CSV table of C-alpha atoms in Angstrom, one decimal:
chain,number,residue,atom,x,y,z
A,41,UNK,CA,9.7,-31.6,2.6
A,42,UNK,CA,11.5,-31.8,6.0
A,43,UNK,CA,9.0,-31.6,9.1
A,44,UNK,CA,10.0,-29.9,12.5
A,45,UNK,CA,8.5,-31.6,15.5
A,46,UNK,CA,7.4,-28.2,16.5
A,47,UNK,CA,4.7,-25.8,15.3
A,48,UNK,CA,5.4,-22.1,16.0
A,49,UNK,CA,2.0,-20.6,17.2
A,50,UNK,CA,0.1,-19.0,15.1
A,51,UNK,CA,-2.1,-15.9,16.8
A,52,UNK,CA,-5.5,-15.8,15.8
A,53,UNK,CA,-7.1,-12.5,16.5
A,54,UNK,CA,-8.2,-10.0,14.2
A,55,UNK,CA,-11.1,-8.0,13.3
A,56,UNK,CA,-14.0,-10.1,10.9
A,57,UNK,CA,-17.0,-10.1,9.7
A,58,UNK,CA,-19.3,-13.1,10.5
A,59,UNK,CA,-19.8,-13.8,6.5
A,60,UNK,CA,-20.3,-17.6,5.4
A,61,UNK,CA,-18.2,-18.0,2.2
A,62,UNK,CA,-17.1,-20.5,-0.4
A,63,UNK,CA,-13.5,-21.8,-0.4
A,64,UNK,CA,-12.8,-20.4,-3.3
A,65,UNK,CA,-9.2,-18.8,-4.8
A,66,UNK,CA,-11.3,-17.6,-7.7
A,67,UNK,CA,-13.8,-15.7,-8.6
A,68,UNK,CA,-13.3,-14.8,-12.2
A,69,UNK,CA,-16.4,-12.5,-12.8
A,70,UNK,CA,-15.9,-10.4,-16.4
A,71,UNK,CA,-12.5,-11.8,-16.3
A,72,UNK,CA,-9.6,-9.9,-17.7
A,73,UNK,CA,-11.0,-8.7,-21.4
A,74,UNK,CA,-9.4,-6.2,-22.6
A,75,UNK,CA,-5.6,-8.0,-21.2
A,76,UNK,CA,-6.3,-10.9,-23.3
A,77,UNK,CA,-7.5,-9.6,-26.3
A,78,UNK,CA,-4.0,-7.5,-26.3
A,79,UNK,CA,-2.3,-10.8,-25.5
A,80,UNK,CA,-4.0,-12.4,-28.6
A,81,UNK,CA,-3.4,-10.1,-31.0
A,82,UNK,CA,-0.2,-8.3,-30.3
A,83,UNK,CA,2.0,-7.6,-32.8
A,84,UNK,CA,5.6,-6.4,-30.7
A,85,UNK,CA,3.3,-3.7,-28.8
A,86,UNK,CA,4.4,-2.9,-25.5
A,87,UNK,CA,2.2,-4.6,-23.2
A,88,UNK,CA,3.1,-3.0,-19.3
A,89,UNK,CA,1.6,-4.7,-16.2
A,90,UNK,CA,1.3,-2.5,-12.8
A,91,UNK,CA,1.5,-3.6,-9.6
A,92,UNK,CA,-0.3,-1.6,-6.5
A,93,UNK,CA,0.3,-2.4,-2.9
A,94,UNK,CA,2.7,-2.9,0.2
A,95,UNK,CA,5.7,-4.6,1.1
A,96,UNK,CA,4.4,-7.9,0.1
A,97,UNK,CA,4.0,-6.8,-3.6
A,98,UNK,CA,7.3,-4.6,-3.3
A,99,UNK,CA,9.7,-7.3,-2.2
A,100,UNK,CA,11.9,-8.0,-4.8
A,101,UNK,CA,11.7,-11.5,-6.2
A,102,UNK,CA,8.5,-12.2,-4.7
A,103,UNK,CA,5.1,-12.8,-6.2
A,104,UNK,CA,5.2,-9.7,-8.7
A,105,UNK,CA,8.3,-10.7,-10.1
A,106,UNK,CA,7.2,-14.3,-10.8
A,107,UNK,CA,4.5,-13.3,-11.9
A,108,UNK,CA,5.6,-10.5,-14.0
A,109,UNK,CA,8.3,-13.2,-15.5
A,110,UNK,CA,5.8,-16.1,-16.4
A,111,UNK,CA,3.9,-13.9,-18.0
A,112,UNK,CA,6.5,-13.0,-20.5
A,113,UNK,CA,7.4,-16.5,-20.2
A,114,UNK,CA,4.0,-17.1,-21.8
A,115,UNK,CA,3.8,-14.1,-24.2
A,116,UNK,CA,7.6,-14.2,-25.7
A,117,UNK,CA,6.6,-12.3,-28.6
A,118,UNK,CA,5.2,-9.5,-26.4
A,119,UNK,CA,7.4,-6.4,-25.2
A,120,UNK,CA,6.8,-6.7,-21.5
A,121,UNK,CA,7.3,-3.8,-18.5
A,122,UNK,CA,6.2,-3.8,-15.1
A,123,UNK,CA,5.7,-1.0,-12.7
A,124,UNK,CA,6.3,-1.6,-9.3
A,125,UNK,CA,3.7,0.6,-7.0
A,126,UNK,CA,4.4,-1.1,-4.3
A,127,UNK,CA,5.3,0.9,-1.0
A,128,UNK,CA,5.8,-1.4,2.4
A,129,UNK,CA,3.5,-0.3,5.2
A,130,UNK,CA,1.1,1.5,3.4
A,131,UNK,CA,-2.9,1.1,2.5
A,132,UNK,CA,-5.4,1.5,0.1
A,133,UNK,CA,-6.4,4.7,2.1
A,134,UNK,CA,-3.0,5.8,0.5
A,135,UNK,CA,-3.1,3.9,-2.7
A,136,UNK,CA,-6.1,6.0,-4.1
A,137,UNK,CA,-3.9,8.8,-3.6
A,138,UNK,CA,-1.0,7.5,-5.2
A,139,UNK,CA,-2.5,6.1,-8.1
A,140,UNK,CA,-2.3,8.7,-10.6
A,141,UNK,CA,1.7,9.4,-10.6
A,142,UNK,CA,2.5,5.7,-9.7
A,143,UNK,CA,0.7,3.9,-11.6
A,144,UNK,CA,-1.7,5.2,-14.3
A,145,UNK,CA,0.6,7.8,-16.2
A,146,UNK,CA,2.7,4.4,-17.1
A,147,UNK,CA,-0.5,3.4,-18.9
A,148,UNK,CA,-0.9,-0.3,-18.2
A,149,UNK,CA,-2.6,-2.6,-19.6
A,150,UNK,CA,-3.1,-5.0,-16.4
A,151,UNK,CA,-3.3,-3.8,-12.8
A,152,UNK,CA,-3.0,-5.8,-9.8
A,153,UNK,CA,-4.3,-4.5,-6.5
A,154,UNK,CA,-2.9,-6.1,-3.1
A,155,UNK,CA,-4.0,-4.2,0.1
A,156,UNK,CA,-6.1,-7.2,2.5
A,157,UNK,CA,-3.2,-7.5,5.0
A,158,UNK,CA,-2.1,-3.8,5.2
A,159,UNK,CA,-6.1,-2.6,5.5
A,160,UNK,CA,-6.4,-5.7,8.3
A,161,UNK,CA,-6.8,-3.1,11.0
A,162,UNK,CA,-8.9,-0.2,8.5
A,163,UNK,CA,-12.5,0.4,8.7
A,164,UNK,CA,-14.6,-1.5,6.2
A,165,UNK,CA,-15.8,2.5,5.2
A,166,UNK,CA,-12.4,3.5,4.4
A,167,UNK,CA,-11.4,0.4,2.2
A,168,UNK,CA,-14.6,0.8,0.4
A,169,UNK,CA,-14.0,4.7,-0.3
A,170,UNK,CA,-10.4,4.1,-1.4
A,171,UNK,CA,-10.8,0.9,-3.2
A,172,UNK,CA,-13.8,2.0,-5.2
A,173,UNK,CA,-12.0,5.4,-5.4
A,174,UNK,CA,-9.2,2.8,-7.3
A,175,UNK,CA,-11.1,1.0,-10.0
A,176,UNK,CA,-13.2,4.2,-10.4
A,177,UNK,CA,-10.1,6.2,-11.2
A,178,UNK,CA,-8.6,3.7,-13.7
A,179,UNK,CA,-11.4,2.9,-15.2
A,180,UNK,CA,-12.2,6.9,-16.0
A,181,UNK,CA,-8.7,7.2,-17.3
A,182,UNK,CA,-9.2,4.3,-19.5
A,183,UNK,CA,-12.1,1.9,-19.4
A,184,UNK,CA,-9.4,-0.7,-21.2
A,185,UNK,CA,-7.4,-1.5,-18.0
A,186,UNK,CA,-8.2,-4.8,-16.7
A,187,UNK,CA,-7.8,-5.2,-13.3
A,188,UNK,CA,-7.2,-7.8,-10.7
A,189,UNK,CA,-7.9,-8.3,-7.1
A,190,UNK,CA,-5.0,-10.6,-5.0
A,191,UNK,CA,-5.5,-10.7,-1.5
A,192,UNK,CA,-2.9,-11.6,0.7
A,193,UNK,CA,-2.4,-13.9,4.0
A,194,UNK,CA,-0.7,-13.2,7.5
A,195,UNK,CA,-1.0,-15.2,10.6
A,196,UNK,CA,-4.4,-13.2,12.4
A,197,UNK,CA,-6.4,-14.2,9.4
A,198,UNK,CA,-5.8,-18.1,9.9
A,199,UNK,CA,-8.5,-18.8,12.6
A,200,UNK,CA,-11.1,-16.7,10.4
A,201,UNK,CA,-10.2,-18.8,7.5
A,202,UNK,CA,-10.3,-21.9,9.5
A,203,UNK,CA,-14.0,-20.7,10.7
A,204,UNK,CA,-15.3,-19.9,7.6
A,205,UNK,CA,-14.9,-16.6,7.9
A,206,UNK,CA,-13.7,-13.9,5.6
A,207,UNK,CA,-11.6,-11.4,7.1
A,208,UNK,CA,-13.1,-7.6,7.0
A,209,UNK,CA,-10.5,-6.2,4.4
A,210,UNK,CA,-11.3,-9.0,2.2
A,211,UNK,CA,-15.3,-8.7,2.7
A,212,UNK,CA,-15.1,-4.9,1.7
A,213,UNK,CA,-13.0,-5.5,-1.8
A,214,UNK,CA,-15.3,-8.5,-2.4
A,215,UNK,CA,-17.8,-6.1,-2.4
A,216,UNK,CA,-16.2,-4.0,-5.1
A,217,UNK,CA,-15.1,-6.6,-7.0
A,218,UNK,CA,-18.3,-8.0,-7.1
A,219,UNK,CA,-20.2,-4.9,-8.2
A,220,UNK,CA,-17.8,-4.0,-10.9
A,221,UNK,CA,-17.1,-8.0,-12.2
A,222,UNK,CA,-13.8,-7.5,-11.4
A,223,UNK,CA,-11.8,-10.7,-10.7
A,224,UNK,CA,-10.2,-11.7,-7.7
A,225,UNK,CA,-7.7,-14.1,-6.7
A,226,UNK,CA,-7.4,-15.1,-2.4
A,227,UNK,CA,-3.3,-16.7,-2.4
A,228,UNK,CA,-3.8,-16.8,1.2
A,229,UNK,CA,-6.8,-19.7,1.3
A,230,UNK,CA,-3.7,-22.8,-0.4
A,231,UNK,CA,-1.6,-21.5,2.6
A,232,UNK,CA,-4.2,-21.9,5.2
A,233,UNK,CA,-4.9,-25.5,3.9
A,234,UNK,CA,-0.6,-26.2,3.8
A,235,UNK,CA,-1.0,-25.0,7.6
A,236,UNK,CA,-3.8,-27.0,8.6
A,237,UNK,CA,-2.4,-30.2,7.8
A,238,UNK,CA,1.2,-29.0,8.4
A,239,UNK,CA,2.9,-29.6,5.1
A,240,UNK,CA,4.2,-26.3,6.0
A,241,UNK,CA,4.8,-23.9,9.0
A,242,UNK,CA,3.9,-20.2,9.4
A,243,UNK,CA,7.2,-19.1,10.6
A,244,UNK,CA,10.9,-20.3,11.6
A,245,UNK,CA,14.0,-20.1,10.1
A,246,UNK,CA,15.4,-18.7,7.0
A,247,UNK,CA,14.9,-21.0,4.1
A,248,UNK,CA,17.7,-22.8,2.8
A,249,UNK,CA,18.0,-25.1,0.5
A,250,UNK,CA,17.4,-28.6,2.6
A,251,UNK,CA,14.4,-27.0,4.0
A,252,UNK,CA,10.9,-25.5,2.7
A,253,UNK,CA,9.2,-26.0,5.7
A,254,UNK,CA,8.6,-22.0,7.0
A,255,UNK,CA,5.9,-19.7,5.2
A,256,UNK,CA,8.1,-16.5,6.2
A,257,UNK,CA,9.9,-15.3,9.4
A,258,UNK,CA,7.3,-13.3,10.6
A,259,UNK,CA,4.0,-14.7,9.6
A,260,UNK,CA,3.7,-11.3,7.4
A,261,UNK,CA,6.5,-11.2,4.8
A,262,UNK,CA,7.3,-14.6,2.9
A,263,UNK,CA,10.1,-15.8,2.2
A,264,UNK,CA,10.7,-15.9,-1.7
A,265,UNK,CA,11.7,-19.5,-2.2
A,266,UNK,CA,8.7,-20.8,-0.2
A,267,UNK,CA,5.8,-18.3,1.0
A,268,UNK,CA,6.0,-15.9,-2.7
A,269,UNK,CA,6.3,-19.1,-4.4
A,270,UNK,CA,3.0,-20.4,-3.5
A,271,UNK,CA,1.5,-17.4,-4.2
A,272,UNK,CA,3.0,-17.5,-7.3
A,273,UNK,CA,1.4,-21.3,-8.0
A,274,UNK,CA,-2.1,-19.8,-7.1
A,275,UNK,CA,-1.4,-17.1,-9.2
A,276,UNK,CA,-0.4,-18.3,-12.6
A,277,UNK,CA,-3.2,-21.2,-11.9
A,278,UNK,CA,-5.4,-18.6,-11.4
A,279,UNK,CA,-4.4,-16.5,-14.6
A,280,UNK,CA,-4.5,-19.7,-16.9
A,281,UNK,CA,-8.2,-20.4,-16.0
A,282,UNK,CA,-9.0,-16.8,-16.2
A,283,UNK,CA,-7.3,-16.8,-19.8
A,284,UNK,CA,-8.8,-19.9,-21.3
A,285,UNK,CA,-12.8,-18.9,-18.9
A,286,UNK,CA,-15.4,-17.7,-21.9
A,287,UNK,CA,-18.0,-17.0,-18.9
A,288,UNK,CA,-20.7,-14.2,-20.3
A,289,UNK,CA,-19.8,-10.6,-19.7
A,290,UNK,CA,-21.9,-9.3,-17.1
A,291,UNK,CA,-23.1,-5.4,-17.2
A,292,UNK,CA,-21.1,-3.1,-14.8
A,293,UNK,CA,-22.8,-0.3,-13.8
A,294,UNK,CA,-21.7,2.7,-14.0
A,295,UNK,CA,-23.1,4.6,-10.6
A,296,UNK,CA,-20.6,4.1,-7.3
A,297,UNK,CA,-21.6,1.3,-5.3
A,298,UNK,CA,-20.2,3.2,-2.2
A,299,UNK,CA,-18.3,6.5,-2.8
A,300,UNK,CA,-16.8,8.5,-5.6
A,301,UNK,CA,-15.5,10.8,-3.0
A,302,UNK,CA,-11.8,9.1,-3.6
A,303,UNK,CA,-12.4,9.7,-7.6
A,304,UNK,CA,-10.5,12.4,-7.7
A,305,UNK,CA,-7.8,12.3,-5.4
A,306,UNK,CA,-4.1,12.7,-5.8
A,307,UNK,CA,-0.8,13.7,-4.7
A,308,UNK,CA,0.2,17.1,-5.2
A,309,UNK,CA,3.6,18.9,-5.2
A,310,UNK,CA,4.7,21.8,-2.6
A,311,UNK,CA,4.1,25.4,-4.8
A,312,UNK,CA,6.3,28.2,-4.6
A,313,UNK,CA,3.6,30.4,-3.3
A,314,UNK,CA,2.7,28.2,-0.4
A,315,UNK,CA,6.4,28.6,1.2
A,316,UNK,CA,7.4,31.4,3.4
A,317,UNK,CA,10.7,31.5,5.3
A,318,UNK,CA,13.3,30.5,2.6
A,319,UNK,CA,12.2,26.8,2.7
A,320,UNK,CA,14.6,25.2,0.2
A,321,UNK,CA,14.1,21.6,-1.5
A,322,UNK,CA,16.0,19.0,-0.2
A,323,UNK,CA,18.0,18.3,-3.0
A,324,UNK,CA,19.2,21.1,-3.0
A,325,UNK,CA,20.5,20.9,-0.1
A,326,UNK,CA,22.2,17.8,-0.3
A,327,UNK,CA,19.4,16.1,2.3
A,328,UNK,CA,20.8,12.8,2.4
A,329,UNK,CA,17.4,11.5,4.0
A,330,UNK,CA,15.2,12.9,1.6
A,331,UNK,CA,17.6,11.3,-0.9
A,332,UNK,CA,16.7,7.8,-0.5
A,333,UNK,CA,12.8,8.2,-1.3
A,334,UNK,CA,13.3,10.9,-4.5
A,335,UNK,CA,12.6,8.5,-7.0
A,336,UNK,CA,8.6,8.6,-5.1
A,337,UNK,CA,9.4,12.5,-3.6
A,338,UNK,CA,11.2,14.3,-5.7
A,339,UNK,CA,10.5,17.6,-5.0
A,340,UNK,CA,11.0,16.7,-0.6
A,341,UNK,CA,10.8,20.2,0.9
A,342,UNK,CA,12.5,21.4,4.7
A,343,UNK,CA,10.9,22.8,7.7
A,344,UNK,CA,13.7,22.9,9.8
A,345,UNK,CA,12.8,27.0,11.3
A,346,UNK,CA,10.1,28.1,13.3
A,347,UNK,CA,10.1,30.8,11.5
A,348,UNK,CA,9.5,29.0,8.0
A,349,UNK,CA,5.8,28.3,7.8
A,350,UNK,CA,3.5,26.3,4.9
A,351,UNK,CA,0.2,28.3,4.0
A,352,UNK,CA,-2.4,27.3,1.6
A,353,UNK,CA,-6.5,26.9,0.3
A,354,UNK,CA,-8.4,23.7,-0.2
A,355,UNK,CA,-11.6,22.1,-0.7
A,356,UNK,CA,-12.8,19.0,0.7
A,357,UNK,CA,-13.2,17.6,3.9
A,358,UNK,CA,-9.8,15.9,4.4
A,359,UNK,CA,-6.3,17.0,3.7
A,360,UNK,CA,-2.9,15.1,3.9
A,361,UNK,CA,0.8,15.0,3.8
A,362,UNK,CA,3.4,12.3,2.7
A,363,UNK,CA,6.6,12.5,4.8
A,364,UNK,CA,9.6,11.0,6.1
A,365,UNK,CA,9.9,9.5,9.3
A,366,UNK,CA,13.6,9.4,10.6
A,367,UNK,CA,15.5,10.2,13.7
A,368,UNK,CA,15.5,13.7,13.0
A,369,UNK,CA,12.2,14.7,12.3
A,370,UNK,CA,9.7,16.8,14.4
A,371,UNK,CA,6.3,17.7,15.3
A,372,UNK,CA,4.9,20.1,13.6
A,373,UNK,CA,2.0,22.7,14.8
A,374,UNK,CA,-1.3,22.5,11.9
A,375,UNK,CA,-4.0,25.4,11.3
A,376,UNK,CA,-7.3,24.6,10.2
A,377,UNK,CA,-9.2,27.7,9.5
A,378,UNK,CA,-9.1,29.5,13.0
A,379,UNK,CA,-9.1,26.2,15.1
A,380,UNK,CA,-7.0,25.5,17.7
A,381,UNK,CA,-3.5,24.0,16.2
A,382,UNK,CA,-3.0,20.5,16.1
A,383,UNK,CA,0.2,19.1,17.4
A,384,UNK,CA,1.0,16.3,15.2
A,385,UNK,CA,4.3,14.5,16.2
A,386,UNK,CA,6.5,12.9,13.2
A,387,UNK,CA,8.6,11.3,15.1
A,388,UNK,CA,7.8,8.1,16.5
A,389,UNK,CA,9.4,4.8,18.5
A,390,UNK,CA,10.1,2.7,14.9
A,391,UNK,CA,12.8,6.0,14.1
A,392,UNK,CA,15.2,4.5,16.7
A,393,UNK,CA,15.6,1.5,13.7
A,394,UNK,CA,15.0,2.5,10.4
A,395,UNK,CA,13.8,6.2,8.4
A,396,UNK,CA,10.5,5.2,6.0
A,397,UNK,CA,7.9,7.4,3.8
A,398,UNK,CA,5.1,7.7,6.0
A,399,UNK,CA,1.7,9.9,5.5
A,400,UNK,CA,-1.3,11.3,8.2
A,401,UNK,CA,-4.7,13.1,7.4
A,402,UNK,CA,-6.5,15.8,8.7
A,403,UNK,CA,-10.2,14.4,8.6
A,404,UNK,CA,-13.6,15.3,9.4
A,405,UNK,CA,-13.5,18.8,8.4
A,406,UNK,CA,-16.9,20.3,6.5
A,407,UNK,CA,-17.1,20.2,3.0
A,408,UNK,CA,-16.3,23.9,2.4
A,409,UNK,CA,-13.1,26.0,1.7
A,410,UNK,CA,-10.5,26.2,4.0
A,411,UNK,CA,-6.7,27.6,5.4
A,412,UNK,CA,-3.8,25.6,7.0
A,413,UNK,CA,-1.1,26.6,8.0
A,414,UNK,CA,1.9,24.5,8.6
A,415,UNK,CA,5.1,25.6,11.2
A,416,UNK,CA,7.3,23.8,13.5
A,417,UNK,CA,6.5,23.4,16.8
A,418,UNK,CA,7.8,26.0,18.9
A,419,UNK,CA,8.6,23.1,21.8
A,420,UNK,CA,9.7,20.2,20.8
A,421,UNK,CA,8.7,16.6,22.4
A,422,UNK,CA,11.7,14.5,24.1
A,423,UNK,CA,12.1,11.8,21.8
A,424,UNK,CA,14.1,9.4,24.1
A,425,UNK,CA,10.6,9.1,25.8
A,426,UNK,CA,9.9,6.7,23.3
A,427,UNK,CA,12.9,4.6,23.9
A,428,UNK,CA,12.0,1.3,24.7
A,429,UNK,CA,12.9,-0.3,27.8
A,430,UNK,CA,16.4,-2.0,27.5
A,431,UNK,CA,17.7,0.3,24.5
A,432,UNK,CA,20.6,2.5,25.6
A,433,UNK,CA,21.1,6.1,24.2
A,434,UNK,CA,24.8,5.3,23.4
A,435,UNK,CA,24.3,2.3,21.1
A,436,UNK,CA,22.2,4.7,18.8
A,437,UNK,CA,23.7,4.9,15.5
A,438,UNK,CA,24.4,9.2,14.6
A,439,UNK,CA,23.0,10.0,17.7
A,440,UNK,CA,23.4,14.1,16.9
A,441,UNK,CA,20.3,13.5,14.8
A,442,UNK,CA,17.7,13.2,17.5
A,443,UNK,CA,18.7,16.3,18.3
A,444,UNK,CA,17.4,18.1,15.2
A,445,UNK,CA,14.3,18.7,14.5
A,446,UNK,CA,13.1,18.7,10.8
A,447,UNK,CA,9.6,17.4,8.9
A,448,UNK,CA,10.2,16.4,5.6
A,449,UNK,CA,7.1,16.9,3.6
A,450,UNK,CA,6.9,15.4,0.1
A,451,UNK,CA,3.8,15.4,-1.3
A,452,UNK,CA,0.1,16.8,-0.4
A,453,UNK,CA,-2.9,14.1,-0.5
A,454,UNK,CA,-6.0,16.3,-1.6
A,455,UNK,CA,-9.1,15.4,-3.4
A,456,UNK,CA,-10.0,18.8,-4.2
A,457,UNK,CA,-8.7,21.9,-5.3
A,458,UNK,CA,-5.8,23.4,-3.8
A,459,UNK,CA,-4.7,27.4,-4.3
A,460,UNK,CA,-3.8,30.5,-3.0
């Protein structure tokens, strides 16, 4: 492996929690059951394997694709299919909510659930509510899904590693892996070993074939040859001890360890009666935006009018929206009950690069009944406010479509019912 003389520096701050741990990339708890039973007696039965997380599981060619393909390496009798749940830039706050249409009505037989690095920044409540909310949800659809914990590495969890430490994302699903004997595998502790005694480097170059020196470019996203390959080695090392492991079954109880509040929650479509103001679909329109994220929106509606308006009931005390961020969207004015409205701007400073599904909740509300209301707003925020110093208006690619203003609401996030 070729060395560099140089060591690209690797930050070190993030938020922990001062809990001593083992070294371990392990901890196979109840194991993976119900999988390997299927495994062992399959007779040509479609066996499908779902993968839940962010851009680390979604990149193609990258640890769920190894491992998706030794595992049919393995099992060449078996009739494999994986689902990729994977969405870049989002959380287990969202995952919960996604669950249900991305991953569950496929029925599989193995889930894996990678969140540590996009919940880095989350509150050790909120990964506890939506990854309990997780494993409570598959388990109640069917108790037969095994599932398994991977939890991921970027650069501001090396000191913590280095210390002993275990970063706070990783402590709370611990926690619920623990309590329901789920296993779970860290891919991130081999890297922070490679680091410390510089067989490799966190970042640099793009890999090429002479050299497998750099993790990623970014200390975040690694590169397939070199970073998603050693996940992959932990990984399938992990999955053969796990396999071949006859450690006792240990009781799961059925009460939450935290919340059930996420249990129930889901992604909802926009309802006819909920749209005034001719607000059309935007395939039917021909939204080319909208197009690009139907195969997770499909049903992407327009609030493009100040006179179009969104109006609906729910219970709970949260609601949300997916959307799309993109040059042309807009902030949009919300009504809760007969509270003052909430501006909420969709537009922000990474629209100037790229359009992306994005999502926001309204929190803290009681747990009762309540309105919103949905409308444009009827003054729209400057946008080139957020223009970074250096970036001129005129190399903006289309730059007629910062001059619209459109949300582009896909799906509702409610744990609670939802009507008229």
């Amino acid at each position: 492996m070729k060395r560099y003389k140089f060591l690209i520096a690797v930050l070190l701050f993030a938020g922990s929690t001062h809990i001593s741990f083992s070294q371990r990339e392990l901890n196979i708890r109840n194991g993976l059951k119900n999988f390997k039973y299927k495994l062992k007696h399959n007779n040509g039965d479609s066996i499908t394997i779902a993968f839940l997380g962010g851009s680390i599981t979604q990149a193609d060619n990258g640890w769920r694709d190894k491992t998706f393909t030794w595992l049919q390496h393995q099992n060449p009798n078996a009739k494999m299919k994986q689902i990729n749940a994977g969405i870049g830039g989002t959380g287990s706050d969202l995952g919960v909510y996604r669950l249900d249409e991305q991953v569950l009505k496929y029925k599989p037989d193995l889930l894996f659930i990678e969140f540590a690095v996009n919940d880095a920044d989350a509150s050790s409540s909120s990964i506890l509510k939506a990854i309990e909310g997780i494993v409570r949800k598959t388990k109640a659809k069917d108790s037969r899904i095994s599932i398994c914990f991977v939890y991921t590495f970027y650069e501001a969890f090396y000191k913590q590693y280095q210390d002993k430490q275990i970063p706070a994302s990783v402590a709370a699903m611990e926690k619920i892996a623990t309590y329901y004997q789920l296993p779970s595998i860290n891919v991130g502790l081999p890297i922070v070993d490679l680091l410390g005694n510089k067989s490799i480097f966190l970042k640099g170059p793009a890999y090429h074939s002479s050299d497998s020196s750099f993790f990623s470019g970014d200390g975040v996203h690694p590169y397939p040859e070199t970073g998603h390959q050693l996940y992959f080695k932990t990984i399938s090392s992990s999955l053969q001890r796990i396999f071949t492991a006859n450690s006792p079954q240990k009781k799961v109880q059925s009460k939450p360890y935290f919340s059930d509040a996420l249990q129930k929650a889901g992604m909802k479509d926009f309802q006819p009666y909920m749209l005034e103001g001719d607000i059309q679909e935007a395939a039917v329109t021909g939204d080319e935006v909208a197009a690009k994220f139907a195969s997770q929106m499909p049903h992407t509606i327009l609030l493009n009018d100040t006179a179009q308006q969104i109006a609906f009931k729910f219970a709970g005390t949260r609601i949300g929206f997916m959307d799309v961020l993109t040059p042309s969207s807009a902030e949009i004015a919300v009504y809760v009950d007969e509270e003052k409205p909430r501006m909420i701007n969709r537009f922000d400073k990474y629209c100037f690069y790229f359009s992306r599904m994005h999502w926001f909740f309204i929190d803290g509300l009681s747990p009762c009944t309540h309105s919103i209301r949905i409308k444009l707003s009827p003054q729209q925020p400057d946008k080139f406010l957020l223009l970074e110093q250096g970036k001129q208006r005129s190399t903006l690619e289309k730059p007629e479509e910062y001059q619209k203003f459109i949300w582009r609401a896909g799906k509702i996030l409610a744990d609670g019912w939802i009507g008229q």
